[in-house]
mmCIF file of C-alpha atoms and ligand atoms in Angstrom:
data_model
loop_
_atom_site.group_PDB
_atom_site.id
_atom_site.type_symbol
_atom_site.label_atom_id
_atom_site.label_comp_id
_atom_site.label_asym_id
_atom_site.label_seq_id
_atom_site.Cartn_x
_atom_site.Cartn_y
_atom_site.Cartn_z
ATOM 1 C CA MET T 455 -274.266 -141.225 13.869
ATOM 2 C CA ARG T 456 -272.948 -140.406 10.386
ATOM 3 C CA TRP T 457 -271.461 -136.947 10.700
ATOM 4 C CA ARG T 458 -271.725 -134.297 8.052
ATOM 5 C CA SER T 459 -271.864 -130.504 7.989
ATOM 6 C CA TYR T 460 -273.627 -128.881 5.038
ATOM 7 C CA LEU T 461 -271.776 -125.594 5.575
ATOM 8 C CA SER T 462 -271.163 -124.153 2.109
ATOM 9 C CA HIS T 463 -269.731 -120.658 2.572
ATOM 10 C CA LEU T 464 -269.750 -117.474 4.616
ATOM 11 C CA GLU T 465 -271.754 -114.432 3.603
ATOM 12 C CA CYS T 466 -271.582 -110.844 4.800
ATOM 13 C CA SER T 467 -274.652 -109.852 6.779
ATOM 14 C CA ARG T 468 -274.524 -106.353 5.312
ATOM 15 C CA CYS T 469 -273.125 -106.339 1.772
ATOM 16 C CA GLY T 470 -273.586 -109.986 0.781
ATOM 17 C CA THR T 471 -269.961 -110.628 -0.190
ATOM 18 C CA THR T 472 -269.200 -114.346 0.052
ATOM 19 C CA TYR T 473 -266.144 -116.018 1.525
ATOM 20 C CA GLU T 474 -264.689 -119.480 1.620
ATOM 21 C CA ALA T 475 -265.596 -121.197 4.897
ATOM 22 C CA ASP T 476 -262.672 -123.514 5.506
ATOM 23 C CA VAL T 477 -260.048 -120.996 6.574
ATOM 24 C CA PRO T 478 -260.135 -118.978 9.822
ATOM 25 C CA ALA T 479 -262.356 -115.954 9.184
ATOM 26 C CA ASN T 480 -263.333 -112.797 11.015
ATOM 27 C CA VAL T 481 -265.452 -109.967 9.585
ATOM 28 C CA CYS T 482 -266.155 -108.854 6.007
ATOM 29 C CA VAL T 483 -263.911 -106.272 4.331
ATOM 30 C CA CYS T 484 -266.810 -103.864 4.991
ATOM 31 C CA GLY T 485 -266.396 -104.546 8.734
ATOM 32 C CA LYS T 486 -269.693 -106.343 9.329
ATOM 33 C CA PRO T 487 -270.255 -109.889 10.674
ATOM 34 C CA LEU T 488 -270.174 -112.960 8.434
ATOM 35 C CA LEU T 489 -272.993 -115.489 8.487
ATOM 36 C CA SER T 490 -272.609 -119.230 7.906
ATOM 37 C CA ARG T 491 -274.598 -120.523 4.952
ATOM 38 C CA TYR T 492 -275.559 -124.141 4.414
ATOM 39 C CA ASP T 493 -276.740 -126.222 1.496
ATOM 40 C CA LEU T 494 -280.149 -126.672 3.082
ATOM 41 C CA PRO T 495 -281.825 -128.356 0.086
ATOM 42 C CA ALA T 496 -279.139 -131.073 0.116
ATOM 43 C CA MET T 497 -279.392 -131.357 3.888
ATOM 44 C CA GLY T 498 -283.171 -131.667 3.750
ATOM 45 C CA ALA T 499 -282.857 -134.450 1.201
ATOM 46 C CA ALA T 500 -280.370 -136.348 3.354
ATOM 47 C CA VAL T 501 -281.825 -136.077 6.861
ATOM 48 C CA GLY T 502 -285.233 -135.660 8.417
ATOM 49 C CA ARG T 503 -286.339 -134.112 11.667
ATOM 50 C CA ASP T 504 -287.427 -137.462 13.107
ATOM 51 C CA GLU T 505 -283.903 -138.781 12.660
ATOM 52 C CA ILE T 506 -282.535 -135.728 14.446
ATOM 53 C CA ALA T 507 -285.067 -136.088 17.244
ATOM 54 C CA ALA T 508 -283.846 -139.652 17.877
ATOM 55 C CA ARG T 509 -280.236 -138.545 18.491
ATOM 56 C CA PRO T 510 -278.520 -137.966 21.860
ATOM 57 C CA PRO T 511 -279.807 -134.844 23.646
ATOM 58 C CA THR T 512 -276.967 -132.437 22.883
ATOM 59 C CA LEU T 513 -276.728 -129.492 20.536
ATOM 60 C CA TRP T 514 -274.573 -131.646 18.241
ATOM 61 C CA ARG T 515 -277.730 -133.450 17.161
ATOM 62 C CA TYR T 516 -278.020 -130.589 14.652
ATOM 63 C CA HIS T 517 -274.540 -131.152 13.221
ATOM 64 C CA GLU T 518 -275.758 -130.963 9.613
ATOM 65 C CA MET T 519 -276.544 -127.288 10.190
ATOM 66 C CA LEU T 520 -273.492 -126.547 12.337
ATOM 67 C CA PRO T 521 -270.063 -125.655 10.941
ATOM 68 C CA VAL T 522 -267.868 -128.407 12.431
ATOM 69 C CA ARG T 523 -266.949 -130.790 9.610
ATOM 70 C CA SER T 524 -265.502 -133.682 11.592
ATOM 71 C CA ALA T 525 -266.826 -135.270 14.787
ATOM 72 C CA GLU T 526 -263.226 -135.661 15.968
ATOM 73 C CA ASN T 527 -262.969 -131.902 16.318
ATOM 74 C CA VAL T 528 -265.889 -131.551 18.683
ATOM 75 C CA VAL T 529 -264.884 -130.114 22.036
ATOM 76 C CA GLY T 530 -267.744 -130.616 24.398
ATOM 77 C CA PHE T 531 -269.301 -131.875 27.597
ATOM 78 C CA GLY T 532 -272.662 -132.996 26.224
ATOM 79 C CA GLU T 533 -274.056 -129.442 26.202
ATOM 80 C CA GLY T 534 -277.457 -128.519 24.823
ATOM 81 C CA MET T 535 -281.091 -129.588 24.992
ATOM 82 C CA THR T 536 -281.747 -127.477 28.064
ATOM 83 C CA PRO T 537 -285.206 -127.828 29.539
ATOM 84 C CA LEU T 538 -288.159 -125.698 28.548
ATOM 85 C CA VAL T 539 -289.531 -125.376 32.060
ATOM 86 C CA PRO T 540 -293.185 -124.464 32.636
ATOM 87 C CA ALA T 541 -293.462 -121.570 35.082
ATOM 88 C CA PRO T 542 -297.190 -121.571 35.873
ATOM 89 C CA THR T 543 -297.099 -119.880 39.277
ATOM 90 C CA ILE T 544 -295.083 -116.819 38.330
ATOM 91 C CA GLY T 545 -296.800 -117.056 34.936
ATOM 92 C CA ARG T 546 -300.238 -116.696 36.521
ATOM 93 C CA ALA T 547 -298.979 -113.846 38.674
ATOM 94 C CA ILE T 548 -297.936 -111.895 35.606
ATOM 95 C CA GLY T 549 -300.894 -112.892 33.443
ATOM 96 C CA VAL T 550 -299.132 -115.467 31.244
ATOM 97 C CA PRO T 551 -300.014 -118.849 32.765
ATOM 98 C CA GLY T 552 -298.451 -120.752 29.860
ATOM 99 C CA LEU T 553 -295.070 -119.103 30.375
ATOM 100 C CA LEU T 554 -292.110 -121.310 29.488
ATOM 101 C CA VAL T 555 -288.576 -120.620 30.679
ATOM 102 C CA LYS T 556 -285.764 -122.041 28.599
ATOM 103 C CA ASP T 557 -283.276 -122.629 31.370
ATOM 104 C CA GLU T 558 -279.736 -122.162 30.118
ATOM 105 C CA GLY T 559 -278.386 -122.173 33.673
ATOM 106 C CA VAL T 560 -277.853 -125.927 33.534
ATOM 107 C CA LEU T 561 -275.200 -125.691 30.811
ATOM 108 C CA PRO T 562 -271.444 -126.109 31.465
ATOM 109 C CA THR T 563 -270.072 -122.877 33.037
ATOM 110 C CA GLY T 564 -273.647 -121.999 34.006
ATOM 111 C CA THR T 565 -274.683 -119.879 31.016
ATOM 112 C CA PHE T 566 -275.727 -120.202 27.388
ATOM 113 C CA LYS T 567 -272.286 -118.867 26.469
ATOM 114 C CA ALA T 568 -271.300 -122.546 26.542
ATOM 115 C CA ARG T 569 -273.186 -123.039 23.269
ATOM 116 C CA GLY T 570 -271.183 -120.386 21.456
ATOM 117 C CA ALA T 571 -267.939 -121.626 22.985
ATOM 118 C CA ALA T 572 -268.630 -125.281 22.151
ATOM 119 C CA VAL T 573 -269.150 -124.554 18.476
ATOM 120 C CA GLY T 574 -266.723 -121.623 18.198
ATOM 121 C CA VAL T 575 -263.824 -123.393 19.925
ATOM 122 C CA SER T 576 -264.438 -126.687 18.113
ATOM 123 C CA ARG T 577 -264.451 -124.952 14.762
ATOM 124 C CA ALA T 578 -261.373 -122.831 15.653
ATOM 125 C CA ARG T 579 -259.492 -125.992 16.511
ATOM 126 C CA GLU T 580 -260.679 -127.640 13.303
ATOM 127 C CA LEU T 581 -259.285 -124.710 11.303
ATOM 128 C CA GLY T 582 -255.918 -124.860 13.051
ATOM 129 C CA VAL T 583 -256.250 -121.901 15.415
ATOM 130 C CA ARG T 584 -253.824 -122.226 18.372
ATOM 131 C CA ARG T 585 -254.666 -119.168 20.476
ATOM 132 C CA PHE T 586 -257.476 -116.676 20.651
ATOM 133 C CA ALA T 587 -258.281 -113.367 22.371
ATOM 134 C CA MET T 588 -261.609 -111.812 23.308
ATOM 135 C CA PRO T 589 -263.246 -109.103 25.419
ATOM 136 C CA THR T 590 -266.099 -110.257 27.654
ATOM 137 C CA ASN T 591 -268.533 -109.210 30.358
ATOM 138 C CA GLY T 592 -267.454 -112.390 32.135
ATOM 139 C CA ASN T 593 -269.527 -115.338 31.030
ATOM 140 C CA ALA T 594 -268.298 -115.628 27.435
ATOM 141 C CA GLY T 595 -264.679 -115.438 28.576
ATOM 142 C CA ALA T 596 -265.297 -118.085 31.224
ATOM 143 C CA ALA T 597 -266.914 -120.404 28.677
ATOM 144 C CA TRP T 598 -264.268 -119.885 26.001
ATOM 145 C CA ALA T 599 -261.412 -120.365 28.474
ATOM 146 C CA THR T 600 -263.069 -123.556 29.725
ATOM 147 C CA TYR T 601 -263.645 -125.016 26.269
ATOM 148 C CA GLY T 602 -260.223 -123.699 25.246
ATOM 149 C CA ALA T 603 -258.630 -125.733 28.048
ATOM 150 C CA ARG T 604 -260.373 -128.866 26.841
ATOM 151 C CA ALA T 605 -259.299 -128.131 23.258
ATOM 152 C CA GLY T 606 -255.698 -127.348 24.211
ATOM 153 C CA LEU T 607 -255.924 -123.755 22.918
ATOM 154 C CA ASP T 608 -254.470 -120.667 24.625
ATOM 155 C CA ALA T 609 -257.026 -118.085 25.703
ATOM 156 C CA LEU T 610 -256.508 -114.393 26.416
ATOM 157 C CA VAL T 611 -259.569 -112.868 28.041
ATOM 158 C CA ALA T 612 -260.027 -109.146 28.706
ATOM 159 C CA MET T 613 -262.721 -108.420 31.293
ATOM 160 C CA PRO T 614 -264.043 -105.351 33.121
ATOM 161 C CA LEU T 615 -263.337 -105.220 36.867
ATOM 162 C CA GLY T 616 -267.074 -105.164 37.485
ATOM 163 C CA ALA T 617 -267.780 -108.565 35.893
ATOM 164 C CA PRO T 618 -269.063 -111.357 38.164
ATOM 165 C CA ARG T 619 -266.070 -112.474 40.251
ATOM 166 C CA VAL T 620 -266.501 -116.164 39.637
ATOM 167 C CA THR T 621 -265.893 -115.625 35.922
ATOM 168 C CA ARG T 622 -262.346 -114.394 36.686
ATOM 169 C CA ARG T 623 -261.636 -117.570 38.566
ATOM 170 C CA GLU T 624 -263.030 -119.705 35.786
ATOM 171 C CA VAL T 625 -260.651 -118.076 33.296
ATOM 172 C CA THR T 626 -257.539 -118.402 35.434
ATOM 173 C CA LEU T 627 -258.324 -121.905 36.722
ATOM 174 C CA ALA T 628 -258.750 -122.991 33.109
ATOM 175 C CA GLY T 629 -255.251 -121.696 32.442
ATOM 176 C CA GLY T 630 -256.314 -118.658 30.446
ATOM 177 C CA ARG T 631 -254.561 -115.310 30.542
ATOM 178 C CA LEU T 632 -256.823 -112.797 32.268
ATOM 179 C CA GLU T 633 -256.545 -109.056 31.595
ATOM 180 C CA LEU T 634 -258.641 -107.028 34.027
ATOM 181 C CA VAL T 635 -259.749 -103.670 32.680
ATOM 182 C CA ASP T 636 -260.892 -100.659 34.668
ATOM 183 C CA GLY T 637 -263.788 -99.800 32.371
ATOM 184 C CA LEU T 638 -266.581 -101.348 30.323
ATOM 185 C CA ILE T 639 -266.575 -104.080 27.680
ATOM 186 C CA GLY T 640 -265.680 -101.563 24.967
ATOM 187 C CA ASP T 641 -262.463 -100.792 26.878
ATOM 188 C CA ALA T 642 -261.759 -104.509 27.240
ATOM 189 C CA GLY T 643 -262.166 -104.695 23.469
ATOM 190 C CA LYS T 644 -259.167 -102.408 23.022
ATOM 191 C CA VAL T 645 -257.007 -104.718 25.162
ATOM 192 C CA ALA T 646 -258.112 -107.784 23.208
ATOM 193 C CA ALA T 647 -257.489 -105.971 19.900
ATOM 194 C CA LYS T 648 -253.890 -105.412 20.964
ATOM 195 C CA ALA T 649 -253.451 -109.167 21.439
ATOM 196 C CA VAL T 650 -255.053 -109.779 18.034
ATOM 197 C CA ALA T 651 -252.507 -107.416 16.476
ATOM 198 C CA GLU T 652 -249.830 -109.640 18.070
ATOM 199 C CA GLY T 653 -251.185 -112.774 16.398
ATOM 200 C CA TYR T 654 -254.057 -114.053 18.548
ATOM 201 C CA PHE T 655 -257.173 -115.133 16.667
ATOM 202 C CA ASP T 656 -259.939 -112.568 17.151
ATOM 203 C CA ALA T 657 -262.784 -114.334 18.968
ATOM 204 C CA ALA T 658 -264.738 -111.196 19.918
ATOM 205 C CA THR T 659 -268.543 -111.228 19.646
ATOM 206 C CA LEU T 660 -269.575 -111.541 15.974
ATOM 207 C CA ARG T 661 -265.981 -110.991 14.882
ATOM 208 C CA GLU T 662 -265.762 -114.721 14.291
ATOM 209 C CA PRO T 663 -268.745 -116.396 12.610
ATOM 210 C CA TYR T 664 -269.237 -119.622 14.561
ATOM 211 C CA ARG T 665 -270.204 -118.555 18.066
ATOM 212 C CA LEU T 666 -273.449 -117.420 16.452
ATOM 213 C CA GLU T 667 -274.020 -120.919 15.101
ATOM 214 C CA GLY T 668 -273.708 -122.344 18.604
ATOM 215 C CA LYS T 669 -276.215 -119.863 19.988
ATOM 216 C CA LYS T 670 -278.510 -120.604 17.067
ATOM 217 C CA THR T 671 -279.173 -123.998 18.645
ATOM 218 C CA MET T 672 -281.379 -122.291 21.265
ATOM 219 C CA GLY T 673 -283.843 -121.552 18.463
ATOM 220 C CA LEU T 674 -283.552 -125.050 17.009
ATOM 221 C CA GLU T 675 -284.234 -126.586 20.405
ATOM 222 C CA ILE T 676 -287.220 -124.364 21.173
ATOM 223 C CA ALA T 677 -288.866 -125.450 17.919
ATOM 224 C CA GLU T 678 -288.049 -129.116 18.422
ATOM 225 C CA GLN T 679 -289.198 -129.071 22.057
ATOM 226 C CA LEU T 680 -292.524 -127.559 21.006
ATOM 227 C CA GLY T 681 -293.006 -130.425 18.549
ATOM 228 C CA TRP T 682 -291.487 -128.567 15.566
ATOM 229 C CA ALA T 683 -293.682 -125.577 16.140
ATOM 230 C CA VAL T 684 -293.040 -122.033 17.323
ATOM 231 C CA PRO T 685 -294.374 -120.004 20.251
ATOM 232 C CA ASP T 686 -296.119 -116.663 19.748
ATOM 233 C CA VAL T 687 -293.398 -114.673 21.460
ATOM 234 C CA ILE T 688 -289.721 -115.232 22.353
ATOM 235 C CA VAL T 689 -288.177 -112.852 24.879
ATOM 236 C CA TYR T 690 -284.421 -112.431 24.993
ATOM 237 C CA PRO T 691 -282.131 -110.324 27.220
ATOM 238 C CA THR T 692 -279.879 -108.545 24.748
ATOM 239 C CA GLY T 693 -276.258 -107.511 25.108
ATOM 240 C CA GLY T 694 -274.289 -108.189 21.943
ATOM 241 C CA GLY T 695 -277.484 -109.662 20.556
ATOM 242 C CA VAL T 696 -275.947 -112.902 19.305
ATOM 243 C CA GLY T 697 -278.588 -115.065 20.941
ATOM 244 C CA LEU T 698 -281.456 -113.174 19.353
ATOM 245 C CA ILE T 699 -279.782 -113.076 15.937
ATOM 246 C CA GLY T 700 -279.106 -116.802 16.323
ATOM 247 C CA ILE T 701 -282.702 -117.658 17.229
ATOM 248 C CA ASP T 702 -283.919 -115.674 14.232
ATOM 249 C CA LYS T 703 -281.425 -117.477 11.972
ATOM 250 C CA ALA T 704 -282.448 -120.863 13.374
ATOM 251 C CA LEU T 705 -286.128 -120.296 12.674
ATOM 252 C CA ALA T 706 -285.413 -119.021 9.169
ATOM 253 C CA GLU T 707 -283.342 -122.111 8.406
ATOM 254 C CA LEU T 708 -285.965 -124.468 9.856
ATOM 255 C CA ARG T 709 -288.615 -122.771 7.790
ATOM 256 C CA GLN T 710 -286.462 -123.127 4.683
ATOM 257 C CA LEU T 711 -286.144 -126.826 5.464
ATOM 258 C CA GLY T 712 -289.919 -127.040 5.742
ATOM 259 C CA TRP T 713 -289.616 -128.395 9.277
ATOM 260 C CA LEU T 714 -291.945 -125.971 11.081
ATOM 261 C CA ASP T 715 -295.476 -127.296 11.265
ATOM 262 C CA GLY T 716 -298.203 -124.831 10.415
ATOM 263 C CA ALA T 717 -295.904 -121.884 10.964
ATOM 264 C CA THR T 718 -297.277 -119.249 8.663
ATOM 265 C CA ARG T 719 -295.994 -116.706 11.141
ATOM 266 C CA LEU T 720 -292.739 -116.776 13.042
ATOM 267 C CA PRO T 721 -292.641 -115.678 16.700
ATOM 268 C CA ARG T 722 -292.502 -112.014 17.636
ATOM 269 C CA LEU T 723 -288.990 -111.485 18.921
ATOM 270 C CA VAL T 724 -288.524 -109.241 21.935
ATOM 271 C CA SER T 725 -285.190 -107.636 22.741
ATOM 272 C CA VAL T 726 -284.897 -106.753 26.435
ATOM 273 C CA GLN T 727 -282.295 -104.405 27.892
ATOM 274 C CA ALA T 728 -281.822 -102.634 31.221
ATOM 275 C CA THR T 729 -282.758 -98.970 31.550
ATOM 276 C CA GLY T 730 -279.135 -98.363 32.605
ATOM 277 C CA CYS T 731 -277.856 -99.519 29.212
ATOM 278 C CA ALA T 732 -280.417 -99.631 26.418
ATOM 279 C CA PRO T 733 -278.864 -98.587 23.091
ATOM 280 C CA ILE T 734 -280.906 -101.059 21.033
ATOM 281 C CA VAL T 735 -284.174 -100.043 22.689
ATOM 282 C CA ARG T 736 -283.368 -96.402 22.007
ATOM 283 C CA ALA T 737 -282.663 -97.184 18.339
ATOM 284 C CA PHE T 738 -285.828 -99.268 18.067
ATOM 285 C CA GLU T 739 -287.921 -96.444 19.445
ATOM 286 C CA SER T 740 -286.372 -93.823 17.183
ATOM 287 C CA GLY T 741 -286.723 -95.982 14.081
ATOM 288 C CA ALA T 742 -282.950 -96.081 13.520
ATOM 289 C CA ALA T 743 -281.301 -98.974 11.680
ATOM 290 C CA GLU T 744 -278.313 -98.961 14.050
ATOM 291 C CA SER T 745 -277.734 -97.929 17.650
ATOM 292 C CA GLU T 746 -275.755 -94.974 18.913
ATOM 293 C CA PRO T 747 -273.125 -95.939 21.509
ATOM 294 C CA TRP T 748 -274.469 -95.828 25.089
ATOM 295 C CA THR T 749 -271.773 -94.449 27.354
ATOM 296 C CA ASP T 750 -271.369 -95.260 31.065
ATOM 297 C CA GLY T 751 -273.818 -98.143 31.014
ATOM 298 C CA ALA T 752 -274.699 -99.503 34.451
ATOM 299 C CA THR T 753 -276.973 -102.396 35.451
ATOM 300 C CA VAL T 754 -277.030 -105.409 37.759
ATOM 301 C CA ALA T 755 -277.575 -107.487 34.607
ATOM 302 C CA PHE T 756 -273.910 -107.333 33.706
ATOM 303 C CA GLY T 757 -274.164 -109.633 30.693
ATOM 304 C CA ILE T 758 -276.324 -107.103 28.870
ATOM 305 C CA ASN T 759 -274.217 -104.054 29.684
ATOM 306 C CA VAL T 760 -273.034 -103.560 26.102
ATOM 307 C CA GLY T 761 -272.835 -99.948 24.917
ATOM 308 C CA LYS T 762 -272.434 -100.680 21.217
ATOM 309 C CA ALA T 763 -272.995 -104.067 19.588
ATOM 310 C CA LEU T 764 -271.427 -104.903 16.220
ATOM 311 C CA GLY T 765 -274.601 -106.773 15.298
ATOM 312 C CA ASP T 766 -277.074 -104.126 16.511
ATOM 313 C CA PHE T 767 -278.506 -103.693 13.005
ATOM 314 C CA LEU T 768 -279.185 -107.434 12.798
ATOM 315 C CA VAL T 769 -281.033 -107.405 16.135
ATOM 316 C CA LEU T 770 -283.135 -104.422 15.089
ATOM 317 C CA ASP T 771 -283.907 -106.005 11.739
ATOM 318 C CA ALA T 772 -284.915 -109.327 13.323
ATOM 319 C CA VAL T 773 -287.148 -107.603 15.877
ATOM 320 C CA ARG T 774 -288.868 -105.453 13.257
ATOM 321 C CA ARG T 775 -289.284 -108.219 10.659
ATOM 322 C CA SER T 776 -290.984 -110.395 13.268
ATOM 323 C CA SER T 777 -293.347 -107.606 14.431
ATOM 324 C CA GLY T 778 -291.547 -107.816 17.752
ATOM 325 C CA THR T 779 -290.461 -105.048 20.072
ATOM 326 C CA ALA T 780 -287.627 -103.794 22.243
ATOM 327 C CA LEU T 781 -287.996 -102.541 25.795
ATOM 328 C CA ALA T 782 -285.936 -101.718 28.848
ATOM 329 C CA VAL T 783 -286.603 -102.703 32.461
ATOM 330 C CA GLU T 784 -285.379 -101.143 35.701
ATOM 331 C CA ASP T 785 -282.787 -102.855 37.885
ATOM 332 C CA ALA T 786 -285.299 -102.828 40.742
ATOM 333 C CA ALA T 787 -287.744 -104.847 38.620
ATOM 334 C CA ILE T 788 -284.950 -107.270 37.723
ATOM 335 C CA VAL T 789 -283.949 -107.953 41.319
ATOM 336 C CA ASP T 790 -287.580 -108.200 42.350
ATOM 337 C CA MET T 791 -288.297 -110.731 39.586
ATOM 338 C CA GLN T 792 -285.276 -112.822 40.623
ATOM 339 C CA ARG T 793 -286.763 -113.150 44.111
ATOM 340 C CA ARG T 794 -290.331 -113.748 42.964
ATOM 341 C CA CYS T 795 -289.394 -116.386 40.423
ATOM 342 C CA TYR T 796 -287.134 -118.281 42.801
ATOM 343 C CA ALA T 797 -289.824 -118.273 45.498
ATOM 344 C CA ALA T 798 -292.646 -119.172 43.094
ATOM 345 C CA GLU T 799 -290.910 -121.746 40.910
ATOM 346 C CA GLY T 800 -287.546 -122.663 42.415
ATOM 347 C CA ILE T 801 -285.913 -121.274 39.295
ATOM 348 C CA PHE T 802 -282.900 -119.145 40.209
ATOM 349 C CA LEU T 803 -282.789 -116.742 37.289
ATOM 350 C CA CYS T 804 -279.687 -114.763 36.465
ATOM 351 C CA PRO T 805 -280.343 -110.994 36.401
ATOM 352 C CA GLU T 806 -280.470 -111.063 32.601
ATOM 353 C CA GLY T 807 -283.087 -113.817 32.634
ATOM 354 C CA ALA T 808 -285.008 -111.915 35.294
ATOM 355 C CA ALA T 809 -284.980 -108.912 32.963
ATOM 356 C CA ALA T 810 -286.674 -111.064 30.325
ATOM 357 C CA LEU T 811 -289.417 -112.147 32.747
ATOM 358 C CA ALA T 812 -289.883 -108.597 34.015
ATOM 359 C CA ALA T 813 -290.358 -107.562 30.382
ATOM 360 C CA VAL T 814 -293.011 -110.257 29.935
ATOM 361 C CA GLU T 815 -294.900 -108.807 32.895
ATOM 362 C CA ASP T 816 -294.639 -105.329 31.430
ATOM 363 C CA LEU T 817 -295.750 -106.418 27.931
ATOM 364 C CA ARG T 818 -298.717 -108.373 29.290
ATOM 365 C CA ALA T 819 -299.801 -105.422 31.414
ATOM 366 C CA ARG T 820 -299.745 -103.282 28.263
ATOM 367 C CA ARG T 821 -301.683 -106.000 26.376
ATOM 368 C CA TRP T 822 -298.847 -106.298 23.865
ATOM 369 C CA ILE T 823 -298.903 -109.958 24.845
ATOM 370 C CA ALA T 824 -302.465 -111.197 24.434
ATOM 371 C CA GLU T 825 -304.261 -113.566 26.767
ATOM 372 C CA GLY T 826 -303.392 -117.205 26.137
ATOM 373 C CA GLU T 827 -300.348 -116.575 23.979
ATOM 374 C CA THR T 828 -297.391 -118.943 24.252
ATOM 375 C CA VAL T 829 -294.362 -117.084 25.518
ATOM 376 C CA VAL T 830 -290.828 -118.457 25.827
ATOM 377 C CA ALA T 831 -288.431 -116.405 27.965
ATOM 378 C CA LEU T 832 -284.742 -117.181 27.889
ATOM 379 C CA ASN T 833 -283.029 -117.553 31.238
ATOM 380 C CA THR T 834 -279.522 -117.159 29.868
ATOM 381 C CA GLY T 835 -277.688 -118.361 32.974
ATOM 382 C CA THR T 836 -277.915 -119.498 36.562
ATOM 383 C CA GLY T 837 -278.347 -116.972 39.344
ATOM 384 C CA LEU T 838 -275.608 -118.827 41.207
ATOM 385 C CA LYS T 839 -272.958 -117.049 39.156
ATOM 386 C CA TYR T 840 -273.997 -113.755 40.746
ATOM 387 C CA VAL T 841 -274.344 -114.549 44.425
ATOM 388 C CA SER T 842 -271.438 -112.276 45.397
HETATM 389 C C1 PLP M 1667 -273.803 -112.601 27.345
HETATM 390 C C2 PLP M 1667 -275.033 -112.713 28.125
HETATM 391 C C3 PLP M 1667 -276.254 -112.198 27.655
HETATM 392 C C4 PLP M 1667 -276.375 -111.430 26.373
HETATM 393 O O1 PLP M 1667 -276.124 -112.242 25.294
HETATM 394 P P1 PLP M 1667 -276.043 -111.752 23.807
HETATM 395 O O2 PLP M 1667 -276.430 -112.937 23.012
HETATM 396 O O3 PLP M 1667 -274.649 -111.330 23.564
HETATM 397 O O4 PLP M 1667 -276.975 -110.611 23.625
HETATM 398 C C5 PLP M 1667 -277.386 -112.445 28.403
HETATM 399 N N1 PLP M 1667 -277.328 -113.106 29.566
HETATM 400 C C6 PLP M 1667 -276.176 -113.604 30.055
HETATM 401 C C7 PLP M 1667 -276.186 -114.348 31.358
HETATM 402 C C8 PLP M 1667 -274.980 -113.423 29.362
HETATM 403 O O5 PLP M 1667 -273.852 -113.910 29.851
HETATM 404 ZN ZN1 ZN M 1668 -269.643 -106.846 3.864
#
């Protein structure tokens, strides 16, 4: 496979300021996240979707629209192309017989965080980064420490005490430095920021641009797996929101390439949170462009316990532009859906994925999802990471 990235520059998601892409970058001078921009016309002239579809089934099949310039810098385990699993039994039970679950639980480290880590760590290594620091609710830190070990980079991971226990072990077994924090992810952020001030590269959510590009591949895969078409609705459990922003970015780029068949309308994007921590839902309902910090968040879906996301305005914009919605579900509904889905389908959802399916049930009951619509729900990780 001839390898080429069409990455051209970075662009601020808020003020539009542009930056050179081939030096380590964090946020814009205005403080907002940077987005990777590609020369899509040149890419479209050089490669077609059939050629991509014939490549090995990993997320690197999309390397033209990923930031890593040289194949030698790829740090990976063959991640990507997770199955889009039909879930007809639970689907019928909740009124959406055509329900599809994109099962990210089969990825290395058991969650979709592997996508962000694969691309983010590979690109960091390519740009000469030697060590990085980040706060995490567990899964991102586990993935970055794991990929960091394979890349030979030093990881410092700050994690709340309440994060799933296995994620601590993943960090330390991978040789990362683990800082446990008695608090929430915002408090862990302060610990990681201290390490950044001491010279670690800042790999916090949306404070480096390339994790987003890795997560974007979920959107690319959904379209490819549906035969270069889009579903009516995509439902995503939202913490920092990177996955939803990435899916939105993926579909926009595919549309710009002219690769989406008959897509006059992009899917309605649904942002799901837990009632115990729902800052984006609250902002959506009040019509605000940004969220107010949610203090003392608490939910069994630990990966979406994020009180204030740097990219909240991007999530809200993507949801509104797509005529989507944002809603919160109760922990009881999450746990109940985990049981029902495992028993009905043999799919062991993580609590965050169960939140997405519980939201589908809710939206169908309210007729927000119409009969016969195609719905893709993201199961962002395996339930096995949460058995303790
Ligand atoms: C991190 C995480 C989420 C939330 O992801 P964002 O893209 O940051 O919103 C959802 N589910 C699981 C399992 C996670 O680890
Ligand atoms: Zn800016």
